[in-house]
Amino acid sequence: MIYNEIKHVIRHFRYTGEYRSVREIASGNVNVTYRLTFRQSDGSDIEYILQRINTVAFRDPVELMKNILLVCDHITASMARAHLDTSRRIMEFISADNGSLLYRDAAGNYWRSYLYIGGCTAYDGITEPRQFYEAGRGFGEFQKFLFDFPTDKLVETIPGFHDTRKRFYTFVASVAADKVGRAKGLDAEIDFFFDRRKMMSSIVDLMADGTIPTRVTHNDTKLNNVLIDDATGKAICVIDLDTVMPGSALYDYGDAIRYGASTAPEDETDLDKIHIDMNLFRVFTDGFVSEVAGALTRSEIHNLPLGIKVITCELAMRFLTDYLDGDLYFKIRYPRHNLDRARAQMRLLEEVESHFDEMTAYVDSLIPDREEDE
Ligand code: GN1
Ligand code: MG
């Protein structure tokens, strides 16, 4: 029973009301997430999210929570300056009984909790294109609210998270070590990444030579990380702020398209079902650019599709690396899950490659007519 896994934890958070029920939200691949219901004295319910932070991924949960609070405060201030109502738009954390926002249990696990925002949906897949436009707007707005956030105030919660060159070397080391004897028979998959070595380093290179700037970005912009209001259909809140760090606008744009514009789930095993829906590509792009157009440079906009290529390649390689390492990082639902995920993302990357010129022409058509200030 799930309750037994969390009963030792919930009494350490300052919830109001009386515990009623719990269910797991299984869509995340890294942290473990529960949704709790508490009955209030007036008979109404308040819901909370409780998460166990994966410390294989996030080595320092204390620094991580500091990052998140700084980011939430900054977004609150940006919204206030723009005269926007902040209710239901910012994550609200619940204190633990030690006064901090983290509870560390006897086994050393770190837990945190926040208010569940009701009346909205975190979609795992698009049911109407309009949702993807809003997702684009939501992630674009998130970046916009953080444009003036000083990058040096944030710690890297996962060092080198999107340093795809470094990830390539990590992959090569995993192939060489072959710790659990899984590399045999994977020559085609391994070659696939060697063939793309230069391409996958290209964003890191563009940042290093100053062609594109470093920004504070979300870095994990899956569709289900933006909440869409059920009543208005508008994006209201970006969640899952664990990876908010210095990065590139291209990453957030690219990861969102990778996930949301694919015609199949991230771990689809029938590769023939995996395509890029170009209508969804344009819809998301329109939403995203409507928020960030005035703030991104011409080269950032021009290079947005590179974000799709690099992030899809990076994730395919991360899944294969984890498969070779013995599934230490991503939660898996069956034994060869990480290999299936890697193959699905590889196929998706081929689809992105075949549409790349079309994508670039589209983003170029959206570059605002203005004197370039780069
Ligand atoms: C992980 O757990 P989730 O779904 O928020 C991962 C992302 C991947 C994603 C792939 C911290 O995100 O980078 O893109 O899985 N998050 C981390 O589904 O590694
Ligand atoms: Mg997430």
Tab-separated table of C-alpha atoms and ligand atoms in Angstrom:
chain	number	residue	atom	x	y	z
A	1	MET	CA	0.000	0.000	0.000
A	2	ILE	CA	1.327	3.406	-0.951
A	3	TYR	CA	0.329	4.891	2.385
A	4	ASN	CA	2.937	2.739	4.151
A	5	GLU	CA	5.686	4.284	2.035
A	6	ILE	CA	4.833	7.822	3.072
A	7	LYS	CA	3.171	7.672	6.480
A	8	HIS	CA	6.491	8.282	8.236
A	9	VAL	CA	6.938	11.420	6.129
A	10	ILE	CA	3.594	13.198	6.065
A	11	ARG	CA	3.523	13.869	9.775
A	12	HIS	CA	6.655	15.985	9.331
A	13	PHE	CA	5.007	18.517	7.004
A	14	ARG	CA	2.747	21.332	8.139
A	15	TYR	CA	-0.372	20.268	6.282
A	16	THR	CA	-3.766	21.561	7.298
A	17	GLY	CA	-6.684	19.184	7.861
A	18	GLU	CA	-6.761	15.456	8.198
A	19	TYR	CA	-5.075	12.969	5.886
A	20	ARG	CA	-7.561	11.182	3.587
A	21	SER	CA	-5.831	9.550	0.640
A	22	VAL	CA	-2.757	9.290	-1.530
A	23	ARG	CA	-1.985	8.238	-5.059
A	24	GLU	CA	1.223	8.109	-6.993
A	25	ILE	CA	1.776	10.287	-10.064
A	26	ALA	CA	3.903	7.944	-12.122
A	27	SER	CA	4.755	10.138	-15.120
A	28	GLY	CA	8.127	11.456	-13.854
A	29	ASN	CA	11.271	9.512	-14.719
A	30	VAL	CA	13.474	10.720	-11.876
A	31	ASN	CA	11.780	11.830	-8.623
A	32	VAL	CA	8.975	9.868	-6.934
A	33	THR	CA	5.766	11.918	-6.735
A	34	TYR	CA	2.571	11.506	-4.697
A	35	ARG	CA	-0.655	13.466	-4.615
A	36	LEU	CA	-2.222	13.725	-1.154
A	37	THR	CA	-5.714	14.748	-0.103
A	38	PHE	CA	-6.419	16.365	3.279
A	39	ARG	CA	-9.959	16.931	4.549
A	40	GLN	CA	-10.554	20.362	6.115
A	41	SER	CA	-12.837	21.110	9.070
A	42	ASP	CA	-15.386	22.719	6.724
A	43	GLY	CA	-15.596	19.491	4.702
A	44	SER	CA	-13.570	20.764	1.733
A	45	ASP	CA	-10.355	19.116	0.534
A	46	ILE	CA	-6.870	20.527	0.061
A	47	GLU	CA	-4.443	18.583	-2.109
A	48	TYR	CA	-0.675	18.539	-1.873
A	49	ILE	CA	2.188	17.120	-3.891
A	50	LEU	CA	4.827	15.197	-1.948
A	51	GLN	CA	8.093	14.277	-3.657
A	52	ARG	CA	11.086	12.172	-2.786
A	53	ILE	CA	14.051	13.793	-4.475
A	54	ASN	CA	16.244	11.422	-6.447
A	55	THR	CA	19.698	12.009	-5.002
A	56	VAL	CA	21.445	9.998	-7.707
A	57	ALA	CA	20.374	12.827	-10.036
A	58	PHE	CA	20.352	15.747	-7.590
A	59	ARG	CA	23.344	15.432	-5.283
A	60	ASP	CA	22.563	18.467	-3.127
A	61	PRO	CA	18.847	18.879	-2.359
A	62	VAL	CA	19.530	21.794	0.016
A	63	GLU	CA	21.181	23.890	-2.717
A	64	LEU	CA	18.505	22.759	-5.142
A	65	MET	CA	15.709	24.117	-2.945
A	66	LYS	CA	17.571	27.415	-2.574
A	67	ASN	CA	17.665	27.702	-6.367
A	68	ILE	CA	13.958	27.012	-6.656
A	69	LEU	CA	13.043	29.616	-4.027
A	70	LEU	CA	15.157	32.281	-5.718
A	71	VAL	CA	13.534	31.483	-9.041
A	72	CYS	CA	9.992	31.516	-7.614
A	73	ASP	CA	10.651	34.857	-5.889
A	74	HIS	CA	12.016	36.344	-9.073
A	75	ILE	CA	9.044	35.168	-11.135
A	76	THR	CA	6.643	36.527	-8.509
A	77	ALA	CA	8.334	39.917	-8.714
A	78	SER	CA	8.350	39.860	-12.546
A	79	MET	CA	4.632	39.060	-12.568
A	80	ALA	CA	3.880	41.784	-10.050
A	81	ARG	CA	5.779	44.309	-12.184
A	82	ALA	CA	3.671	43.268	-15.165
A	83	HIS	CA	0.518	43.704	-12.976
A	84	LEU	CA	-0.349	40.015	-13.297
A	85	ASP	CA	-2.331	38.103	-10.709
A	86	THR	CA	0.034	35.510	-9.195
A	87	SER	CA	-2.590	33.220	-7.666
A	88	ARG	CA	-2.266	29.598	-8.899
A	89	ARG	CA	0.738	30.698	-10.960
A	90	ILE	CA	3.669	30.000	-8.622
A	91	MET	CA	4.575	26.852	-6.728
A	92	GLU	CA	3.847	27.212	-2.993
A	93	PHE	CA	6.025	25.032	-0.816
A	94	ILE	CA	4.974	23.555	2.535
A	95	SER	CA	7.351	23.790	5.497
A	96	ALA	CA	8.542	20.715	7.295
A	97	ASP	CA	8.444	20.616	11.099
A	98	ASN	CA	12.115	21.595	11.235
A	99	GLY	CA	11.132	24.914	9.625
A	100	SER	CA	12.939	24.176	6.365
A	101	LEU	CA	11.362	23.068	3.109
A	102	LEU	CA	13.040	19.685	3.185
A	103	TYR	CA	12.504	16.716	5.445
A	104	ARG	CA	15.271	14.128	5.652
A	105	ASP	CA	14.042	10.727	6.829
A	106	ALA	CA	15.991	8.139	8.823
A	107	ALA	CA	17.101	6.392	5.628
A	108	GLY	CA	18.584	9.659	4.350
A	109	ASN	CA	15.891	10.358	1.725
A	110	TYR	CA	14.988	13.986	1.073
A	111	TRP	CA	11.306	14.942	0.787
A	112	ARG	CA	9.560	18.183	-0.124
A	113	SER	CA	5.972	19.191	-0.574
A	114	TYR	CA	3.914	21.895	-2.222
A	115	LEU	CA	0.309	22.840	-2.822
A	116	TYR	CA	-1.381	21.018	-5.648
A	117	ILE	CA	-2.835	23.547	-8.085
A	118	GLY	CA	-6.393	22.475	-8.881
A	119	GLY	CA	-8.549	23.109	-11.938
A	120	CYS	CA	-5.761	22.605	-14.434
A	121	THR	CA	-4.110	19.762	-16.309
A	122	ALA	CA	-0.544	18.606	-16.909
A	123	TYR	CA	-1.002	16.877	-20.256
A	124	ASP	CA	1.088	13.817	-21.107
A	125	GLY	CA	0.059	14.178	-24.748
A	126	ILE	CA	-1.632	16.825	-26.857
A	127	THR	CA	-5.352	16.411	-27.407
A	128	GLU	CA	-5.833	19.778	-29.176
A	129	PRO	CA	-3.171	21.909	-30.936
A	130	ARG	CA	-4.247	24.935	-28.878
A	131	GLN	CA	-2.760	23.252	-25.779
A	132	PHE	CA	0.618	23.134	-27.455
A	133	TYR	CA	0.419	26.794	-28.430
A	134	GLU	CA	-0.228	27.543	-24.761
A	135	ALA	CA	2.629	25.278	-23.689
A	136	GLY	CA	4.896	27.298	-25.983
A	137	ARG	CA	3.604	30.534	-24.563
A	138	GLY	CA	3.950	29.231	-21.000
A	139	PHE	CA	7.567	28.129	-21.404
A	140	GLY	CA	8.371	31.295	-23.362
A	141	GLU	CA	6.850	33.439	-20.649
A	142	PHE	CA	8.783	31.508	-17.993
A	143	GLN	CA	12.024	32.347	-19.787
A	144	LYS	CA	10.941	35.932	-20.219
A	145	PHE	CA	10.245	36.320	-16.495
A	146	LEU	CA	13.805	35.136	-15.825
A	147	PHE	CA	15.591	37.202	-18.467
A	148	ASP	CA	16.959	39.643	-15.905
A	149	PHE	CA	17.808	36.981	-13.315
A	150	PRO	CA	21.555	36.981	-12.589
A	151	THR	CA	22.832	33.608	-13.808
A	152	ASP	CA	25.621	33.519	-11.232
A	153	LYS	CA	23.106	33.310	-8.347
A	154	LEU	CA	22.116	29.779	-9.288
A	155	VAL	CA	24.016	26.603	-8.567
A	156	GLU	CA	24.129	23.927	-11.238
A	157	THR	CA	21.859	21.326	-9.644
A	158	ILE	CA	23.181	18.744	-12.116
A	159	PRO	CA	26.597	19.919	-13.330
A	160	GLY	CA	26.889	19.818	-17.116
A	161	PHE	CA	23.230	18.797	-17.488
A	162	HIS	CA	23.063	19.839	-21.144
A	163	ASP	CA	26.772	19.800	-21.834
A	164	THR	CA	26.235	17.407	-24.697
A	165	ARG	CA	29.923	17.138	-25.506
A	166	LYS	CA	30.637	15.968	-21.973
A	167	ARG	CA	27.672	13.613	-22.177
A	168	PHE	CA	29.189	12.092	-25.314
A	169	TYR	CA	32.394	11.312	-23.418
A	170	THR	CA	30.371	9.826	-20.574
A	171	PHE	CA	28.594	7.654	-23.131
A	172	VAL	CA	31.896	6.524	-24.647
A	173	ALA	CA	33.180	5.620	-21.168
A	174	SER	CA	30.040	3.574	-20.507
A	175	VAL	CA	30.461	1.709	-23.783
A	176	ALA	CA	34.092	0.994	-22.912
A	177	ALA	CA	33.311	-0.118	-19.354
A	178	ASP	CA	30.306	-2.203	-20.433
A	179	LYS	CA	29.642	-2.830	-16.740
A	180	VAL	CA	26.649	-5.107	-17.118
A	181	GLY	CA	27.586	-6.710	-20.446
A	182	ARG	CA	24.928	-5.036	-22.586
A	183	ALA	CA	27.049	-3.418	-25.319
A	184	LYS	CA	27.191	-6.538	-27.485
A	185	GLY	CA	24.869	-6.266	-30.478
A	186	LEU	CA	24.492	-2.491	-30.120
A	187	ASP	CA	27.034	-1.458	-32.750
A	188	ALA	CA	24.471	0.332	-34.907
A	189	GLU	CA	23.202	2.347	-31.936
A	190	ILE	CA	26.722	3.202	-30.800
A	191	ASP	CA	27.775	4.302	-34.308
A	192	PHE	CA	24.684	6.494	-34.507
A	193	PHE	CA	26.064	8.744	-31.783
A	194	PHE	CA	29.642	8.758	-33.070
A	195	ASP	CA	28.239	9.929	-36.421
A	196	ARG	CA	26.586	12.887	-34.666
A	197	ARG	CA	29.422	13.858	-32.364
A	198	LYS	CA	30.031	17.278	-33.909
A	199	MET	CA	26.370	18.177	-34.303
A	200	MET	CA	25.577	17.391	-30.681
A	201	SER	CA	28.325	19.716	-29.417
A	202	SER	CA	27.154	22.618	-31.523
A	203	ILE	CA	25.100	24.495	-28.918
A	204	VAL	CA	27.876	24.268	-26.358
A	205	ASP	CA	30.211	25.649	-29.060
A	206	LEU	CA	27.857	28.506	-29.989
A	207	MET	CA	27.643	29.470	-26.325
A	208	ALA	CA	31.399	29.222	-25.839
A	209	ASP	CA	32.193	31.509	-28.769
A	210	GLY	CA	29.502	33.998	-27.763
A	211	THR	CA	27.242	33.462	-30.788
A	212	ILE	CA	24.349	32.759	-28.425
A	213	PRO	CA	24.055	33.995	-24.834
A	214	THR	CA	23.730	32.044	-21.619
A	215	ARG	CA	20.284	32.458	-20.064
A	216	VAL	CA	18.480	31.113	-17.042
A	217	THR	CA	16.413	28.288	-18.457
A	218	HIS	CA	14.137	25.509	-17.236
A	219	ASN	CA	16.013	22.700	-19.006
A	220	ASP	CA	13.261	20.067	-18.701
A	221	THR	CA	10.334	21.414	-20.690
A	222	LYS	CA	8.230	18.333	-21.188
A	223	LEU	CA	4.617	19.110	-21.953
A	224	ASN	CA	3.518	17.852	-18.529
A	225	ASN	CA	5.693	20.466	-16.837
A	226	VAL	CA	3.334	23.288	-17.765
A	227	LEU	CA	-0.114	23.430	-16.202
A	228	ILE	CA	-2.983	24.401	-18.496
A	229	ASP	CA	-6.056	25.928	-16.865
A	230	ASP	CA	-9.149	23.782	-17.509
A	231	ALA	CA	-11.497	26.770	-17.541
A	232	THR	CA	-9.573	29.222	-19.723
A	233	GLY	CA	-7.262	26.876	-21.668
A	234	LYS	CA	-4.332	29.151	-20.760
A	235	ALA	CA	-0.921	28.049	-19.520
A	236	ILE	CA	-0.773	29.167	-15.894
A	237	CYS	CA	2.212	27.651	-14.144
A	238	VAL	CA	5.492	26.008	-15.083
A	239	ILE	CA	6.435	23.280	-12.607
A	240	ASP	CA	9.347	20.894	-11.954
A	241	LEU	CA	11.934	23.579	-11.310
A	242	ASP	CA	14.757	21.238	-10.233
A	243	THR	CA	16.827	21.868	-13.331
A	244	VAL	CA	16.401	25.653	-13.580
A	245	MET	CA	19.992	26.713	-14.194
A	246	PRO	CA	22.107	28.694	-16.594
A	247	GLY	CA	21.515	27.256	-20.071
A	248	SER	CA	20.334	28.173	-23.533
A	249	ALA	CA	16.922	29.238	-24.805
A	250	LEU	CA	17.438	26.554	-27.451
A	251	TYR	CA	17.276	23.782	-24.864
A	252	ASP	CA	13.832	24.696	-23.566
A	253	TYR	CA	12.399	25.185	-27.006
A	254	GLY	CA	14.021	22.003	-28.327
A	255	ASP	CA	13.021	19.697	-25.496
A	256	ALA	CA	9.405	20.827	-25.636
A	257	ILE	CA	9.138	20.141	-29.382
A	258	ARG	CA	10.961	16.835	-28.980
A	259	TYR	CA	8.319	15.612	-26.599
A	260	GLY	CA	5.142	17.363	-27.696
A	261	ALA	CA	5.407	17.393	-31.499
A	262	SER	CA	6.187	13.681	-31.738
A	263	THR	CA	3.325	11.553	-33.008
A	264	ALA	CA	4.239	8.785	-30.545
A	265	PRO	CA	5.170	8.432	-26.875
A	266	GLU	CA	8.787	8.834	-25.801
A	267	ASP	CA	9.232	5.061	-25.464
A	268	GLU	CA	7.238	3.891	-28.516
A	269	THR	CA	8.466	0.489	-29.692
A	270	ASP	CA	6.808	0.574	-33.124
A	271	LEU	CA	9.289	2.970	-34.714
A	272	ASP	CA	7.120	3.471	-37.792
A	273	LYS	CA	4.686	5.412	-35.634
A	274	ILE	CA	7.256	8.060	-34.764
A	275	HIS	CA	7.059	11.256	-36.800
A	276	ILE	CA	7.300	14.991	-36.253
A	277	ASP	CA	3.931	16.666	-36.560
A	278	MET	CA	4.874	19.838	-38.434
A	279	ASN	CA	1.604	21.520	-37.560
A	280	LEU	CA	2.345	21.024	-33.865
A	281	PHE	CA	5.890	22.221	-34.479
A	282	ARG	CA	4.557	25.508	-35.894
A	283	VAL	CA	1.899	25.895	-33.226
A	284	PHE	CA	4.393	25.555	-30.368
A	285	THR	CA	6.888	27.795	-32.144
A	286	ASP	CA	4.257	30.509	-32.558
A	287	GLY	CA	3.360	30.387	-28.865
A	288	PHE	CA	6.971	30.388	-27.701
A	289	VAL	CA	8.126	33.139	-30.043
A	290	SER	CA	5.090	35.307	-29.200
A	291	GLU	CA	6.562	35.643	-25.699
A	292	VAL	CA	10.295	35.770	-26.334
A	293	ALA	CA	10.624	37.405	-29.767
A	294	GLY	CA	11.617	40.801	-28.426
A	295	ALA	CA	14.142	39.365	-26.021
A	296	LEU	CA	15.981	36.636	-27.929
A	297	THR	CA	18.685	37.554	-30.381
A	298	ARG	CA	18.402	36.898	-34.082
A	299	SER	CA	20.850	33.994	-33.840
A	300	GLU	CA	18.940	32.413	-31.005
A	301	ILE	CA	15.733	32.427	-33.029
A	302	HIS	CA	17.515	31.205	-36.155
A	303	ASN	CA	19.112	28.362	-34.188
A	304	LEU	CA	15.993	27.222	-32.302
A	305	PRO	CA	15.636	24.067	-34.445
A	306	LEU	CA	19.178	23.120	-33.490
A	307	GLY	CA	17.807	22.826	-29.952
A	308	ILE	CA	15.405	20.115	-31.134
A	309	LYS	CA	18.206	18.154	-32.779
A	310	VAL	CA	20.693	18.460	-29.947
A	311	ILE	CA	18.265	17.718	-27.124
A	312	THR	CA	16.729	14.728	-28.915
A	313	CYS	CA	20.202	13.345	-29.623
A	314	GLU	CA	21.326	14.051	-26.075
A	315	LEU	CA	18.345	12.291	-24.524
A	316	ALA	CA	18.623	9.291	-26.859
A	317	MET	CA	22.262	8.998	-25.789
A	318	ARG	CA	21.401	9.478	-22.091
A	319	PHE	CA	18.883	6.609	-22.295
A	320	LEU	CA	21.425	4.360	-24.011
A	321	THR	CA	24.123	5.325	-21.506
A	322	ASP	CA	21.815	4.426	-18.634
A	323	TYR	CA	20.948	1.120	-20.300
A	324	LEU	CA	24.665	0.330	-20.613
A	325	ASP	CA	25.260	1.347	-16.985
A	326	GLY	CA	22.542	-0.994	-15.705
A	327	ASP	CA	19.606	1.471	-15.331
A	328	LEU	CA	20.962	3.563	-12.490
A	329	TYR	CA	19.405	6.941	-13.322
A	330	PHE	CA	16.000	6.768	-15.029
A	331	LYS	CA	13.132	4.855	-13.448
A	332	ILE	CA	12.329	1.928	-15.729
A	333	ARG	CA	9.021	0.106	-16.043
A	334	TYR	CA	10.415	-3.086	-17.608
A	335	PRO	CA	13.937	-4.501	-18.195
A	336	ARG	CA	14.814	-3.083	-21.647
A	337	HIS	CA	12.882	0.134	-21.187
A	338	ASN	CA	15.921	2.419	-21.515
A	339	LEU	CA	16.971	0.693	-24.745
A	340	ASP	CA	13.478	1.134	-26.196
A	341	ARG	CA	13.512	4.787	-25.160
A	342	ALA	CA	16.898	5.293	-26.792
A	343	ARG	CA	15.742	3.699	-30.065
A	344	ALA	CA	12.540	5.747	-30.125
A	345	GLN	CA	14.468	8.994	-29.613
A	346	MET	CA	16.991	7.994	-32.286
A	347	ARG	CA	14.184	7.508	-34.774
A	348	LEU	CA	12.666	10.805	-33.726
A	349	LEU	CA	16.017	12.502	-34.309
A	350	GLU	CA	16.089	11.139	-37.876
A	351	GLU	CA	12.666	12.679	-38.378
A	352	VAL	CA	13.885	16.012	-37.019
A	353	GLU	CA	16.911	15.852	-39.312
A	354	SER	CA	14.727	15.318	-42.360
A	355	HIS	CA	12.574	18.359	-41.462
A	356	PHE	CA	15.408	20.551	-40.294
A	357	ASP	CA	15.569	22.937	-43.257
A	358	GLU	CA	11.811	23.382	-43.214
A	359	MET	CA	11.949	24.145	-39.500
A	360	THR	CA	14.731	26.667	-39.946
A	361	ALA	CA	12.853	28.430	-42.743
A	362	TYR	CA	9.843	28.694	-40.455
A	363	VAL	CA	11.672	30.194	-37.463
A	364	ASP	CA	13.530	32.587	-39.784
A	365	SER	CA	10.168	33.851	-41.024
A	366	LEU	CA	9.344	34.826	-37.423
A	367	ILE	CA	12.448	36.922	-36.759
A	368	PRO	CA	11.144	40.388	-35.979
A	369	ASP	CA	12.076	43.147	-38.397
A	370	ARG	CA	14.438	45.204	-36.354
A	371	GLU	CA	17.956	46.482	-36.408
A	372	GLU	CA	20.099	43.696	-35.084
A	373	ASP	CA	21.668	44.478	-31.760
A	374	GLU	CA	24.016	41.532	-31.426
B	1	GN1	C1	13.450	13.255	-16.781
B	1	GN1	O1	11.507	13.034	-14.496
B	1	GN1	P1	11.142	13.927	-15.622
B	1	GN1	O2	10.144	13.278	-16.513
B	1	GN1	O3	10.701	15.291	-15.167
B	1	GN1	C2	14.779	13.988	-16.997
B	1	GN1	C3	14.723	14.838	-18.253
B	1	GN1	C4	14.333	13.980	-19.434
B	1	GN1	C5	13.026	13.263	-19.145
B	1	GN1	C6	12.693	12.325	-20.259
B	1	GN1	C7	16.394	15.654	-14.056
B	1	GN1	O4	12.457	14.209	-16.512
B	1	GN1	O5	15.981	15.421	-18.487
B	1	GN1	O6	14.203	14.756	-20.596
B	1	GN1	O7	13.123	12.512	-17.924
B	1	GN1	N1	15.046	14.833	-15.845
B	1	GN1	C8	16.248	14.793	-15.241
B	1	GN1	O8	11.414	11.826	-20.082
B	1	GN1	O9	17.157	14.088	-15.632
B	2	MG	MG	10.093	16.605	-14.778
